[in-house]
XYZ file of C-alpha atoms in Angstrom:
731
model
C -72.906 -0.626 -3.631
C -69.141 -0.920 -3.277
C -69.007 2.026 -0.918
C -71.613 0.454 1.330
C -69.894 -2.903 1.389
C -66.456 -1.509 2.150
C -67.767 0.958 4.724
C -69.361 -1.934 6.571
C -66.053 -3.787 6.601
C -64.218 -0.730 7.879
C -66.722 -0.087 10.627
C -66.454 -3.665 11.796
C -62.719 -3.338 12.451
C -62.223 0.266 13.413
C -65.400 2.070 14.328
C -66.306 5.373 12.631
C -62.718 6.155 11.648
C -62.266 2.726 10.121
C -65.513 3.263 8.310
C -64.171 6.501 6.890
C -61.161 4.654 5.532
C -63.425 1.992 4.058
C -65.424 4.679 2.352
C -62.194 6.019 0.894
C -61.725 2.758 -1.002
C -65.067 3.163 -2.713
C -64.308 6.749 -3.574
C -60.995 5.724 -5.094
C -62.792 3.159 -7.234
C -65.313 5.763 -8.349
C -62.493 8.135 -9.220
C -60.875 5.453 -11.374
C -64.102 4.647 -13.227
C -64.858 8.226 -14.196
C -62.609 10.862 -15.740
C -59.513 11.733 -13.680
C -59.828 15.012 -11.764
C -57.864 18.072 -12.752
C -56.162 18.197 -9.345
C -55.675 15.488 -6.758
C -54.225 15.492 -3.273
C -54.169 17.918 -0.369
C -52.790 21.379 -0.917
C -49.285 22.164 0.298
C -50.169 24.414 3.212
C -47.511 23.678 5.808
C -45.547 26.809 4.851
C -48.418 29.286 4.994
C -48.245 32.214 7.390
C -48.534 31.145 11.003
C -51.969 31.508 12.559
C -53.410 32.224 15.977
C -57.107 31.525 15.306
C -59.191 29.483 17.707
C -59.915 26.000 16.410
C -56.889 25.875 14.093
C -55.748 22.301 13.709
C -52.173 21.505 14.763
C -50.809 18.779 12.479
C -48.783 15.859 13.735
C -45.301 15.976 12.262
C -43.640 12.753 11.122
C -40.064 12.674 9.848
C -38.763 16.192 9.129
C -40.957 19.043 7.911
C -40.951 22.812 7.733
C -44.095 24.232 9.317
C -45.413 27.691 10.167
C -46.950 26.688 13.477
C -49.790 28.192 15.461
C -49.377 30.956 18.035
C -51.007 29.641 21.214
C -49.919 32.384 23.640
C -48.415 35.848 23.334
C -47.927 39.049 25.288
C -48.840 42.472 23.972
C -46.061 44.389 22.271
C -43.837 45.844 24.972
C -42.625 49.343 24.072
C -39.284 50.661 25.243
C -38.280 54.311 24.948
C -34.685 55.511 24.950
C -33.563 59.126 24.818
C -30.341 60.305 23.209
C -28.809 63.739 22.796
C -30.383 66.794 24.336
C -27.227 68.360 25.703
C -25.859 71.840 25.166
C -29.097 73.374 23.957
C -29.917 70.646 21.448
C -33.204 68.793 21.364
C -33.280 65.185 22.538
C -34.185 62.282 20.273
C -36.575 59.619 21.571
C -36.178 56.172 20.026
C -38.799 53.436 20.324
C -38.158 49.705 20.246
C -40.502 46.799 20.786
C -40.306 43.265 22.100
C -42.736 40.424 22.594
C -42.949 36.978 24.149
C -44.923 34.245 22.414
C -45.442 30.493 22.245
C -45.843 28.675 18.911
C -47.279 25.143 18.684
C -45.585 23.046 16.004
C -46.774 19.449 16.255
C -49.592 17.543 17.912
C -47.205 14.710 18.726
C -43.762 14.557 20.357
C -40.740 15.528 18.288
C -37.034 14.885 18.593
C -35.753 18.418 18.064
C -36.212 21.787 16.363
C -33.716 22.498 13.601
C -33.455 25.651 11.536
C -35.823 28.591 11.933
C -36.731 31.216 9.350
C -38.357 34.608 9.944
C -39.947 36.260 6.910
C -38.001 33.742 4.844
C -34.602 34.671 6.298
C -32.639 32.143 8.314
C -32.398 33.227 11.954
C -31.307 29.915 13.498
C -28.792 27.634 11.848
C -28.571 23.882 11.684
C -26.153 23.954 14.611
C -28.704 25.691 16.848
C -26.989 29.094 16.671
C -29.255 32.136 16.393
C -28.378 34.836 13.872
C -30.445 37.418 15.767
C -30.883 38.263 19.430
C -33.388 35.633 20.576
C -33.984 33.440 23.609
C -35.997 30.310 22.873
C -37.098 27.261 24.869
C -38.227 24.034 23.216
C -40.916 21.761 24.683
C -40.782 18.413 22.887
C -44.353 17.313 23.613
C -43.771 14.276 25.827
C -46.336 13.180 28.368
C -44.177 14.285 31.324
C -43.935 17.837 29.921
C -44.143 20.606 32.532
C -45.672 24.094 32.063
C -43.323 26.688 30.641
C -42.138 28.990 33.464
C -42.919 32.184 31.526
C -46.447 31.078 30.666
C -46.998 29.843 34.214
C -45.866 33.166 35.677
C -48.208 35.101 33.402
C -51.283 32.968 34.062
C -53.203 32.479 37.294
C -51.900 29.840 39.665
C -52.843 26.381 38.431
C -54.377 27.741 35.212
C -51.434 27.203 32.857
C -51.583 23.913 30.928
C -48.452 21.893 30.257
C -49.618 21.212 26.676
C -48.595 17.581 26.997
C -48.547 15.816 23.674
C -47.948 19.116 21.863
C -44.476 20.207 20.798
C -44.054 23.971 21.006
C -41.438 26.689 21.413
C -41.435 29.823 23.549
C -39.653 33.026 22.557
C -38.995 35.249 25.566
C -38.482 39.008 25.135
C -37.921 38.711 21.395
C -36.518 42.022 20.137
C -38.457 43.114 17.062
C -36.113 45.803 15.736
C -34.547 43.199 13.432
C -37.994 42.605 11.914
C -39.188 46.174 11.446
C -40.731 46.352 14.940
C -43.388 43.758 14.117
C -43.823 40.060 14.795
C -42.358 38.206 11.805
C -43.804 35.129 10.163
C -41.815 32.181 11.483
C -41.316 28.781 9.897
C -39.627 25.956 11.758
C -37.772 22.833 10.735
C -39.384 20.213 12.963
C -37.589 16.865 13.234
C -39.651 13.999 14.617
C -36.929 11.481 13.735
C -33.610 11.530 11.915
C -33.477 9.668 8.632
C -36.238 8.702 6.195
C -39.831 8.041 7.224
C -41.074 4.555 6.192
C -44.715 4.721 5.136
C -45.345 1.399 6.877
C -44.352 3.041 10.177
C -46.318 6.211 9.459
C -49.574 4.512 8.435
C -49.379 2.110 11.342
C -48.879 4.974 13.808
C -51.641 7.167 12.344
C -54.175 4.319 12.313
C -53.269 3.094 15.767
C -52.277 -0.269 14.286
C -55.653 -0.825 12.598
C -54.076 -0.747 9.128
C -51.387 -3.208 8.225
C -48.967 -1.363 5.947
C -46.871 -3.624 3.743
C -44.716 -1.242 1.734
C -41.069 -0.296 1.559
C -41.861 3.198 0.269
C -40.118 6.009 2.197
C -40.521 9.777 2.328
C -38.670 12.558 4.148
C -41.537 13.879 6.215
C -45.276 14.370 6.417
C -47.698 16.620 8.298
C -50.698 14.486 9.243
C -53.882 16.536 9.537
C -57.605 16.130 9.045
C -60.682 15.044 10.909
C -60.112 11.303 10.387
C -57.465 8.764 9.540
C -58.823 8.791 6.009
C -58.032 12.501 5.632
C -54.592 11.979 7.083
C -53.443 9.234 4.717
C -55.621 9.736 1.618
C -53.069 12.073 -0.071
C -50.547 9.242 0.000
C -53.058 6.658 -1.294
C -54.182 8.959 -4.104
C -50.730 9.700 -5.458
C -48.245 7.054 -4.332
C -48.225 3.609 -6.037
C -50.148 2.098 -3.119
C -53.480 0.357 -2.793
C -55.800 -0.138 0.146
C -57.277 -3.673 0.163
C -59.134 -5.954 2.558
C -57.429 -9.099 3.766
C -59.221 -11.375 6.195
C -61.441 -8.546 7.415
C -58.467 -6.254 7.906
C -57.367 -3.213 5.909
C -53.977 -3.564 4.267
C -51.935 -0.928 2.447
C -49.512 -2.442 -0.008
C -47.568 -1.597 -3.142
C -49.630 -1.850 -6.343
C -47.149 -4.382 -7.703
C -47.718 -6.756 -4.762
C -49.932 -9.298 -6.586
C -50.547 -12.764 -5.194
C -48.352 -15.519 -6.557
C -51.023 -16.969 -8.891
C -54.127 -15.031 -9.999
C -57.464 -16.703 -9.379
C -59.169 -18.541 -12.201
C -62.819 -17.502 -12.456
C -65.852 -19.115 -14.026
C -68.361 -16.843 -15.731
C -71.925 -17.431 -14.473
C -74.621 -17.487 -17.190
C -77.620 -17.484 -14.868
C -78.574 -17.164 -11.238
C -81.472 -19.225 -9.895
C -82.921 -19.510 -13.349
C -82.468 -15.816 -14.169
C -80.216 -14.984 -17.071
C -77.256 -12.761 -16.195
C -75.643 -10.094 -18.329
C -72.519 -11.158 -20.198
C -69.104 -9.765 -19.158
C -68.493 -6.110 -20.054
C -65.150 -4.637 -21.004
C -65.090 -0.818 -20.899
C -62.255 1.455 -22.005
C -62.853 5.171 -21.356
C -62.076 7.451 -24.292
C -58.506 8.586 -24.832
C -59.669 12.165 -24.438
C -59.687 11.552 -20.702
C -55.945 10.947 -20.727
C -54.007 14.042 -19.580
C -51.229 15.372 -21.786
C -48.917 15.327 -18.794
C -48.911 14.915 -15.020
C -47.361 17.438 -12.633
C -46.637 16.881 -8.951
C -46.069 19.574 -6.341
C -44.318 18.524 -3.162
C -41.961 19.750 -0.428
C -38.460 19.572 -1.859
C -35.877 18.392 0.661
C -33.113 20.101 -1.337
C -34.889 23.474 -1.376
C -35.277 23.952 2.375
C -38.720 22.296 2.164
C -40.046 24.889 -0.252
C -42.568 23.738 -2.845
C -41.048 21.960 -5.823
C -42.697 20.622 -8.969
C -41.906 17.682 -11.226
C -43.646 17.150 -14.552
C -43.839 14.347 -17.081
C -43.199 14.930 -20.747
C -46.219 15.844 -22.827
C -47.595 12.834 -24.706
C -49.473 12.929 -28.027
C -53.182 12.425 -27.829
C -53.532 13.775 -24.319
C -55.546 16.730 -23.226
C -55.021 19.090 -20.308
C -52.947 18.541 -17.230
C -53.374 16.370 -14.169
C -52.109 18.375 -11.204
C -51.137 16.436 -8.117
C -50.238 17.895 -4.721
C -48.585 15.792 -2.045
C -47.764 17.520 1.275
C -44.771 15.262 1.842
C -41.027 15.852 1.823
C -39.432 14.154 -1.186
C -36.276 14.269 -3.203
C -36.551 15.532 -6.770
C -35.908 12.014 -8.106
C -38.607 10.464 -5.899
C -41.145 13.114 -6.931
C -40.301 12.610 -10.606
C -40.774 8.857 -10.193
C -44.200 9.352 -8.589
C -45.323 11.652 -11.404
C -44.185 9.188 -14.075
C -45.828 6.287 -12.232
C -49.135 8.148 -11.978
C -48.950 9.082 -15.647
C -48.370 5.443 -16.562
C -51.268 4.260 -14.392
C -53.665 6.751 -15.972
C -52.455 6.046 -19.496
C -52.239 2.244 -19.424
C -54.718 1.294 -16.682
C -57.913 2.617 -18.256
C -59.634 -0.740 -18.871
C -62.521 -1.812 -16.614
C -64.267 -5.206 -16.590
C -67.445 -6.424 -14.886
C -69.197 -9.785 -14.803
C -71.008 -12.280 -12.624
C -68.923 -15.270 -11.596
C -69.677 -18.565 -9.956
C -69.060 -18.572 -6.212
C -66.442 -21.082 -5.129
C -64.656 -21.793 -1.897
C -62.581 -18.714 -2.618
C -63.986 -15.537 -1.090
C -63.375 -12.841 -3.673
C -62.236 -9.615 -1.966
C -61.359 -6.163 -3.277
C -57.691 -6.181 -4.145
C -57.615 -9.804 -5.367
C -56.259 -10.496 -8.836
C -57.738 -12.885 -11.358
C -57.208 -13.895 -14.934
C -59.980 -13.270 -17.420
C -60.711 -15.772 -20.201
C -58.643 -13.684 -22.614
C -55.553 -14.159 -20.394
C -55.255 -10.626 -18.954
C -54.741 -9.915 -15.243
C -57.390 -7.846 -13.462
C -57.751 -6.503 -9.911
C -61.110 -6.649 -8.139
C -62.481 -3.256 -7.140
C -65.952 -4.243 -5.913
C -67.800 -7.435 -4.989
C -71.503 -8.074 -4.443
C -72.421 -11.540 -3.195
C -75.616 -13.083 -4.598
C -77.183 -16.535 -4.561
C -74.409 -18.805 -5.790
C -72.842 -16.012 -7.804
C -70.842 -12.865 -7.155
C -70.957 -9.672 -9.210
C -67.453 -8.243 -9.483
C -66.015 -5.118 -10.972
C -62.335 -4.943 -11.757
C -59.711 -2.759 -13.372
C -56.733 -3.759 -15.393
C -53.892 -4.612 -13.033
C -51.074 -2.056 -12.941
C -47.753 -2.982 -14.422
C -44.442 -1.515 -13.406
C -43.554 0.277 -16.625
C -41.389 2.894 -14.864
C -37.707 2.442 -14.087
C -36.619 3.112 -10.528
C -33.608 5.054 -11.808
C -35.357 8.242 -12.879
C -33.364 11.431 -12.558
C -35.018 14.576 -11.259
C -33.676 18.097 -10.744
C -34.820 20.461 -8.002
C -34.006 23.537 -10.029
C -32.076 26.562 -8.887
C -32.259 27.360 -5.202
C -30.635 30.264 -3.373
C -30.871 29.340 0.311
C -30.356 31.657 3.243
C -26.724 31.367 4.209
C -26.183 29.353 7.382
C -22.931 30.939 8.486
C -21.318 30.900 11.924
C -21.303 34.234 13.737
C -17.953 34.187 15.498
C -16.730 36.773 17.968
C -16.956 40.553 17.824
C -13.920 42.738 17.132
C -14.121 46.525 17.532
C -12.028 49.620 17.038
C -12.704 53.029 18.585
C -11.309 55.757 16.349
C -10.934 59.486 16.951
C -11.935 60.517 13.434
C -10.246 63.202 11.424
C -12.321 65.548 9.299
C -13.358 63.406 6.359
C -15.425 64.432 3.350
C -18.989 65.066 4.514
C -17.989 65.397 8.175
C -18.869 68.227 10.556
C -15.941 70.624 10.811
C -17.253 72.066 14.085
C -17.340 68.922 16.272
C -14.933 66.228 17.346
C -15.909 62.810 16.041
C -15.518 59.515 17.848
C -16.569 56.433 15.869
C -16.958 52.736 16.599
C -16.152 50.172 13.918
C -17.074 46.534 14.497
C -16.932 43.210 12.681
C -16.981 39.497 13.426
C -14.470 36.692 13.087
C -17.022 34.700 11.033
C -19.120 35.615 8.006
C -22.450 35.285 9.837
C -21.755 38.209 12.187
C -24.156 41.121 11.784
C -24.169 43.641 14.639
C -23.453 43.976 18.327
C -25.002 45.903 21.211
C -22.811 48.750 22.496
C -22.295 50.222 25.943
C -20.182 53.294 26.745
C -18.564 54.180 30.057
C -17.787 57.701 31.133
C -16.289 57.712 34.582
C -18.062 55.033 36.580
C -21.318 55.044 34.605
C -22.210 52.637 31.806
C -24.808 53.644 29.209
C -26.386 51.581 26.423
C -25.981 53.469 23.169
C -27.591 51.103 20.650
C -26.022 48.744 18.152
C -23.072 48.909 15.804
C -23.235 49.903 12.167
C -23.002 47.209 9.457
C -19.805 45.184 9.465
C -16.576 47.045 8.850
C -13.682 45.552 6.874
C -11.140 44.609 9.520
C -7.971 42.556 9.379
C -4.588 42.061 10.956
C -1.050 42.677 9.715
C 0.851 39.562 8.664
C 4.174 41.381 8.587
C 5.747 44.267 10.495
C 5.652 47.767 9.020
C 8.712 49.947 9.590
C 8.473 53.620 10.655
C 8.526 56.273 7.980
C 8.562 60.020 7.557
C 5.054 61.439 7.878
C 3.333 62.940 4.848
C 5.769 61.246 2.488
C 4.940 58.404 0.119
C 6.545 55.109 1.081
C 7.180 53.141 -2.110
C 9.497 50.574 -0.528
C 7.297 49.056 2.170
C 4.398 46.650 1.772
C 1.844 45.460 4.300
C 0.073 42.110 3.967
C -3.350 42.142 5.621
C -5.486 39.096 6.419
C -9.176 39.977 6.692
C -11.289 38.594 9.524
C -13.758 36.439 7.579
C -14.725 35.202 4.138
C -17.473 37.801 3.615
C -14.902 40.619 3.493
C -12.994 41.770 0.440
C -11.010 44.759 -0.748
C -11.325 46.452 -4.130
C -8.146 46.005 -6.130
C -6.470 49.171 -7.392
C -3.209 50.551 -8.760
C -3.109 54.329 -8.544
C -1.690 57.215 -6.568
C -2.286 57.332 -2.816
C -3.001 61.043 -3.249
C -5.968 60.462 -5.573
C -9.301 61.668 -4.289
C -10.693 58.122 -4.206
C -7.643 56.552 -2.576
C -8.757 54.293 0.308
C -7.725 55.278 3.815
C -6.684 52.600 6.303
C -6.321 52.938 10.051
C -3.385 50.898 11.351
C -3.164 50.899 15.134
C -3.908 54.635 15.254
C -2.080 55.736 12.099
C -4.041 56.856 9.046
C -2.507 55.653 5.777
C -3.614 56.462 2.244
C -3.016 53.466 -0.059
C -2.284 53.543 -3.763
C -2.026 49.863 -4.640
C -4.054 46.869 -3.382
C -3.319 43.383 -4.711
C -4.973 40.063 -3.817
C -2.655 37.304 -2.603
C -5.329 34.610 -2.337
C -7.818 33.661 0.328
C -8.474 36.626 2.562
C -4.981 38.118 2.234
C -4.279 41.407 0.428
C -1.066 43.369 -0.082
C -1.049 47.141 0.471
C 1.729 49.213 -1.110
C 2.551 52.769 -2.248
C 1.649 54.157 1.137
C 1.222 57.791 2.132
C 2.061 57.556 5.829
C 1.036 59.587 8.859
C -1.985 61.368 7.419
C -4.348 63.326 9.694
C -1.865 63.062 12.562
C -1.876 65.560 15.379
C 1.900 65.046 15.450
C 4.262 64.410 12.542
C 4.922 60.729 12.977
C 4.364 57.424 11.233
C 5.524 54.815 13.752
C 6.369 51.147 13.295
C 3.628 48.544 13.542
C 4.272 44.955 14.640
C 2.807 41.741 13.240
C -0.824 41.368 14.313
C -1.589 45.085 14.283
C -5.259 45.854 13.714
C -6.000 47.188 10.220
C -9.296 48.913 9.410
C -10.688 50.314 6.166
C -12.173 53.735 6.834
C -15.739 53.502 5.503
C -18.411 55.926 6.696
C -21.137 53.308 6.117
C -19.492 51.042 8.700
C -18.967 53.748 11.329
C -21.217 54.416 14.292
C -20.371 58.024 15.118
C -21.100 58.971 18.710
C -22.803 62.216 19.561
C -20.321 64.917 20.594
C -22.619 65.626 23.551
C -21.530 62.357 25.150
C -17.838 63.179 25.640
C -15.365 66.034 25.957
C -11.878 66.708 24.597
C -9.206 64.911 26.561
C -11.715 62.492 28.079
C -11.112 58.736 28.114
C -14.017 56.722 26.769
C -14.473 52.973 27.277
C -16.606 50.981 24.852
C -17.964 47.434 25.132
C -19.660 45.584 22.278
C -21.369 42.223 22.655
C -22.770 40.265 19.746
C -24.911 37.162 19.724
C -21.923 34.838 19.540
C -19.857 36.516 22.270
C -19.351 34.881 25.647
C -17.713 38.117 26.830
C -17.989 41.606 25.318
C -15.193 43.055 23.210
C -13.808 46.210 24.814
C -11.667 49.161 23.751
C -10.607 52.446 25.363
C -9.822 55.663 23.521
C -8.861 59.211 24.457
C -10.721 61.971 22.642
C -8.060 64.067 20.862
C -10.449 65.971 18.603
C -8.683 65.287 15.304
C -11.713 66.564 13.394
C -11.388 70.068 14.850
C -7.592 70.248 15.305
C -5.529 71.813 12.520
C -2.780 69.660 11.109
C 0.849 70.751 11.510
C 2.305 72.639 8.572
C 5.020 70.983 6.478
C 8.101 71.839 4.389
C 9.435 74.533 6.734
C 12.421 76.542 5.443
C 14.535 79.234 7.134
C 16.911 81.226 4.911
C 19.466 83.519 6.596
C 20.372 86.516 4.504
C 23.731 88.228 4.456
C 22.398 91.139 6.506
C 21.461 88.838 9.369
C 17.714 88.756 8.594
C 15.709 85.550 8.091
C 13.077 84.544 5.570
C 10.715 81.860 6.892
C 8.195 79.922 4.762
C 6.131 76.741 5.111
C 3.225 74.871 3.547
C -0.042 74.582 5.413
C -2.069 71.381 5.695
C -5.840 71.387 5.816
C -7.647 69.144 8.284
C -10.053 68.349 5.439
C -8.265 65.953 3.077
C -9.852 65.731 -0.350
C -6.851 64.242 -2.091
C -4.070 65.910 -4.037
C -4.949 67.961 -7.104
C -2.021 69.617 -8.893
C -2.209 73.396 -8.934
C -5.076 73.592 -6.450
C -4.527 74.394 -2.784
C -6.367 72.495 -0.091
C -9.528 73.992 1.400
C -8.680 76.040 4.485
C -11.758 75.023 6.587
C -10.732 77.524 9.341
C -12.354 80.970 9.653
C -9.083 82.618 8.643
C -5.508 81.666 7.959
C -3.410 82.336 11.057
C -0.068 81.094 12.423
C 1.899 81.509 15.591
C 5.670 81.636 14.935
C 8.368 81.458 17.615
C 12.168 81.473 17.833
C 13.579 79.117 20.473
C 17.004 78.543 21.930
C 17.595 75.745 24.428
C 13.832 75.162 24.478
C 13.236 78.749 25.609
C 10.951 80.999 23.536
C 12.874 84.156 22.652
C 10.340 85.885 20.409
C 6.845 85.213 18.984
C 4.848 86.539 16.025
C 1.229 86.096 14.918
C 0.976 86.136 11.114
C -1.845 85.696 8.608
C 0.202 84.109 5.804
C 2.461 81.087 5.471
C 5.681 83.150 5.498
C 7.504 85.636 7.737
C 10.459 88.025 7.322
C 12.480 88.501 10.551
C 14.742 91.541 10.355
C 18.281 91.590 11.688
C 17.165 94.024 14.408
C 14.428 91.634 15.541
C 16.958 88.832 15.664
C 19.366 90.962 17.669
C 16.573 91.876 20.097
C 16.149 88.221 20.991
C 19.575 88.271 22.669
C 20.740 85.268 20.628
C 24.466 85.100 19.827
C 25.288 86.108 16.290
C 26.642 82.720 15.241
C 23.991 80.669 17.109
C 21.598 78.500 15.085
C 17.996 79.426 15.886
C 15.163 76.877 15.958
C 11.790 77.956 14.596
C 8.346 76.653 15.655
C 5.173 77.252 13.630
C 1.705 76.488 14.993
C -1.345 76.543 12.726
C -4.154 78.316 14.621
C -7.580 76.914 13.882
C -11.137 77.691 14.813
C -11.033 75.600 17.977
C -7.386 74.746 18.655
C -3.869 75.068 17.399
C -1.831 72.354 15.770
C 1.267 70.640 17.007
C 4.321 72.726 16.016
C 6.281 72.415 12.815
C 9.949 72.569 13.945
C 12.809 73.460 11.628
C 16.191 75.143 11.631
C 18.241 77.163 9.153
C 18.025 75.699 5.688
C 20.318 78.065 3.756
C 22.751 80.906 4.565
C 23.448 84.251 2.852
C 20.888 84.113 0.152
C 20.733 87.256 -1.983
């Protein structure tokens, strides 16, 4: 009977939708009379995978919410083929990449802005509007003057593209899918309809078109209004929040449950109606078995990037089972905890129901009114049925505020996607020496790249040979790059510098160096590139922040010439790490050629550029060291030297370095005034020059000869080792 009465009231003020809301009141009353359900409220479905099905409802977003959205337009996957390699008798490699353009509807009402965006759960757009991946996006806010998107309009027939007015949506144009495994990812969007909290009075008034007068100060962070009627849109709030829907002067009013009138009505029990005896008042208390042991509430946690959170009351003795509540609203942990405790209190202490027939007075009893029963308790009317001079009423025990407003709640541990700025790209183009695992038969040119901020990931690379630019892909993962904070003096090559130190400040906070204190000649000693010089480092110490001190330095390694020059403040410093190197195919350049490289990341207004000349360090033998020339008393000379391998595996006592070359071979020459007087080709790292051979050079007997030794490799010869007479008349 109550449902019929209240539905009639709702229909009178709001048509079918108002009638649906009126019916909701009766259903709430029924739910209170019988055992509480195991689960109440709408499911949290705003973060499900985005859809593209016909007929999918697009919710209206109020406040701030994270939603998956609905794909309303998309192109087919666009395939792009690129070919690399294929020169000098080698087979070419064909690489495939894909891109797509699509439009995603987010709200069926206008919004203020789009905040963060996640793809497959990873943050791809930060709170500042900066994309972490290569993406071009346009936002349509859903206002009534909204114009068709130019991409959609160009793809559809003339005049056939709707403007989607009243719908907020975004358009991704030529979205590169390589970052997402060459598939369309599942997006979720932070949609902001307004900044600040969402008052429920404003929300309910807007959803109902002003038909419901909301008198509550309750606030939430956001809500996704969906459903086939106003009842479906607001019923989750009425079921779970401490609110009640009552009728006042033929108008629906939503108010706080504690908003009782100043003085409860006094009622008079009716004994009979028109000579017919009426039933006496009934007081019903459902069994305690219907009380849940505890109440749990799932909600969208504002402190967990809108992910689902849960708050639970403490288990109480005498209860049975669990009452599970779901509220698709954005709340703080404290607010959700307060709602759960309030619901638990209402279920536990508001179980009493009372019914009776009362004498009709000038007061029109309405659902929501409070009255005092003869025993002095306060009741709230749930249903009324008007008779002849009497009214049959049903009521429930009025709620009391037994819950403190200062309830603490914890969101639990949350590991959010880092929202870090990207910064600008920095690159280095390095002619690599032959490192462990490298190809000893090819020159190696590598690109190292990093960003000035921790959010940098990769950059697109172009290479110029002559006048032609070619796209060659993207950089490897971030290298560890820094700059020198002090000048580094020159030093003898291949000797350990124990006096100098170099303080290096790394580019961003995501970079770090492993601390160590060992020999620079150890196999695992890190190798740094400092403005073209390769330096093995024995000791690395942290100075705080992003600053590290390098010391015990083996200078001038892998050099094509025996030099370890000075380096000024600000010199680029790079840790040689194969995982951070993009090694270019040797088919793309030749020895002696100058190569220009440009790299442009997402945060770059202009590309970073570097130029390098291909020296072929990987295939060029290193100069020999420790040359000695001993002149004997008979005028002959004994020459000896130590070879260096272009493959550096560290220093192991008693073990010679791997030769790498096909055979050991040296070219030895005697020079005077820069003129070659005599040459030899030897297969060992020593040579005996007889007195007759010296005399045949035409050099004066007391002149001091200068010796040059070139190490002959598989593809080239080294720079010369130059030395003079070290000792005379050795017997």
